[in-house]
Coordinates of C-alpha atoms in Angstrom, one line a residue:
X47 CA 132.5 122.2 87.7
X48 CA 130.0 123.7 90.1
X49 CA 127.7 124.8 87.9
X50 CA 127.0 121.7 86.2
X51 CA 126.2 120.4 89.4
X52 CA 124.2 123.3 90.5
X53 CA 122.4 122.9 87.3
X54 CA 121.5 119.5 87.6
X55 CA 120.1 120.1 90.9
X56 CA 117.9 123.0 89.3
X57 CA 116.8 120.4 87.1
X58 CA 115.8 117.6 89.4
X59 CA 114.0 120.5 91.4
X60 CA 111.9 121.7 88.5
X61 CA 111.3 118.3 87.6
X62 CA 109.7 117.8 91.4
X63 CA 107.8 120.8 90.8
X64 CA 106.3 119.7 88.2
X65 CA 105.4 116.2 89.5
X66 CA 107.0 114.4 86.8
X67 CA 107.8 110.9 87.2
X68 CA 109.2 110.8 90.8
X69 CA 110.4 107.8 92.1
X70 CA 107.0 106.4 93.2
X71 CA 105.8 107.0 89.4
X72 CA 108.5 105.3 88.2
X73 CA 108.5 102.0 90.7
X74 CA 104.6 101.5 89.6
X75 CA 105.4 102.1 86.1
X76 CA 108.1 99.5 86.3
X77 CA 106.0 97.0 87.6
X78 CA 108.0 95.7 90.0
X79 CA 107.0 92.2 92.1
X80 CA 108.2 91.9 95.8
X81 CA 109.7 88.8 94.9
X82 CA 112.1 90.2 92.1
X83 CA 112.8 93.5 94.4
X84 CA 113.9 91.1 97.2
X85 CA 116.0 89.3 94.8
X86 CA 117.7 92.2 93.2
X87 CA 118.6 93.4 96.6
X88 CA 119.6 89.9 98.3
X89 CA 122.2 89.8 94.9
X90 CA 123.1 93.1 95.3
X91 CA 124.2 92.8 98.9
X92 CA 126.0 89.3 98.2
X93 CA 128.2 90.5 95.6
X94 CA 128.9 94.0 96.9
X95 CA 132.6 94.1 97.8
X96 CA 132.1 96.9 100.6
X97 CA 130.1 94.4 102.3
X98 CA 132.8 92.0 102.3
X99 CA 135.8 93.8 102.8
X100 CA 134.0 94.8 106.2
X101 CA 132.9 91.3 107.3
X102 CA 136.7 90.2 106.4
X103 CA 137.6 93.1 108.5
X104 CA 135.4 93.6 111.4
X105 CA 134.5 89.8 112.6
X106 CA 137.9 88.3 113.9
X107 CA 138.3 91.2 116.5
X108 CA 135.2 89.2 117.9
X109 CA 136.3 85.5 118.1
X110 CA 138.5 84.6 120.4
X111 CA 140.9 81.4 119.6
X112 CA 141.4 80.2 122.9
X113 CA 138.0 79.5 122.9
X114 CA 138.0 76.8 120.4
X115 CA 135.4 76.2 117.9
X116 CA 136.7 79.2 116.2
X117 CA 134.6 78.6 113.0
X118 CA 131.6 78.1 114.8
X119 CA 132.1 81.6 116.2
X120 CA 132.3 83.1 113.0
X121 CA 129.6 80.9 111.9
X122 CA 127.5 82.2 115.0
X123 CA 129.0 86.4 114.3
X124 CA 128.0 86.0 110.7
X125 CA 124.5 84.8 111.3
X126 CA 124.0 87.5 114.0
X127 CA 124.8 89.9 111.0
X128 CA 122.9 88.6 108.7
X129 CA 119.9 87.9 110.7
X130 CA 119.9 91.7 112.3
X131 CA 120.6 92.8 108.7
X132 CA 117.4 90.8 107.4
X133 CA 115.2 92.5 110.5
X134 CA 116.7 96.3 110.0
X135 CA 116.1 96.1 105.8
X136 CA 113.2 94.3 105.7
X137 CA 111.3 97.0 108.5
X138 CA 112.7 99.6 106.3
X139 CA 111.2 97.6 103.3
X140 CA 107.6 96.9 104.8
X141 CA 107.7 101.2 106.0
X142 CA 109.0 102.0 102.8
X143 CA 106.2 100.1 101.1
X144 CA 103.4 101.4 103.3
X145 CA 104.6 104.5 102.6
X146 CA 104.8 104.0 99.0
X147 CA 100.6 103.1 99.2
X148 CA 99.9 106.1 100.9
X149 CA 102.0 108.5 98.0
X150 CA 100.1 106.5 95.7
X151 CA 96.5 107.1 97.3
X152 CA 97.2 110.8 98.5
X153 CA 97.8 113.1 95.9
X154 CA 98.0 115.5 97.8
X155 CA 100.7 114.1 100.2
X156 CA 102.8 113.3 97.0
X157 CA 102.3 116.6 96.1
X158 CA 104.0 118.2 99.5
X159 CA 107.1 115.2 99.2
X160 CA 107.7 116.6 95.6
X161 CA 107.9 120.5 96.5
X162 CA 109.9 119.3 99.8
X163 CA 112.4 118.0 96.9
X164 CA 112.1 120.7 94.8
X165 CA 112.9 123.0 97.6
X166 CA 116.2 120.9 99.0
X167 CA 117.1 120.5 95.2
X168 CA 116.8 124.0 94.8
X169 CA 118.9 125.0 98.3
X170 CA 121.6 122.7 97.5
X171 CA 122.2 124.0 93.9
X172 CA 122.4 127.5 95.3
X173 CA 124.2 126.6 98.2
X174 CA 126.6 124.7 95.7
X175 CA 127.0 128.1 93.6
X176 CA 128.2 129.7 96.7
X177 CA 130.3 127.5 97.8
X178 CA 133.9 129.0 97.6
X179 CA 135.9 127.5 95.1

């Protein structure tokens, strides 16, 4: 069961090696708009069940009944969540995107992120192999 693993990760670490198609490559090949990217992610965090399970979970330790209005405090907790997530994923976005423009004007910087991979791919496949069994 290891080596297939280890394996893969050789793969993936030649593959970074070699420059082909990381995942900058492939996001440009693709074609993707903002719009449809924000889309894709807004549906993917509305119908992920992880997310849900720990909203039902984690908000009612935080509103307190003898309060009153106790669906306005969960309205009020569950915008609070919503709005920080918003602010957290969409700095990571604009980063990520910035980022993204510099891989794809700086060769050479792509070039040092894909033998950084290669060399974690490569650590972890070995350190997989000797990992006792």
């Amino acid at each position: 069961m290891h080596w297939a693993g280890a394996a893969y990760l050789l793969l993936l670490a030649v593959k970074a090696f070699r420059g082909d198609g990381g995942p900058v490559e492939e996001a440009a090949a693709q074609g993707n708009g903002r719009r449809r990217a924000f889309w894709r992610g807004a549906v993917t965090n509305l119908l992920n069940p992880k997310v849900i399970l720990f909203n039902v979970s984690f908000l009612p330790q935080f509103v307190n009944p003898s309060l009153g209005h106790v669906r306005e405090q969960f309205l009020l907790l569950g915008f609070t969540i919503t709005a920080m997530g918003v602010l957290v994923d969409g700095s990571v976005g604009l980063v990520s995107g910035k980022l993204a423009a510099l891989l794809r004007r700086s060769r050479r910087v792509a070039r040092g992120l894909d033998y950084f991979s290669g060399t974690v791919f490569a650590g972890l496949a070995v350190r997989l192999t000797a990992a006792p069994k």
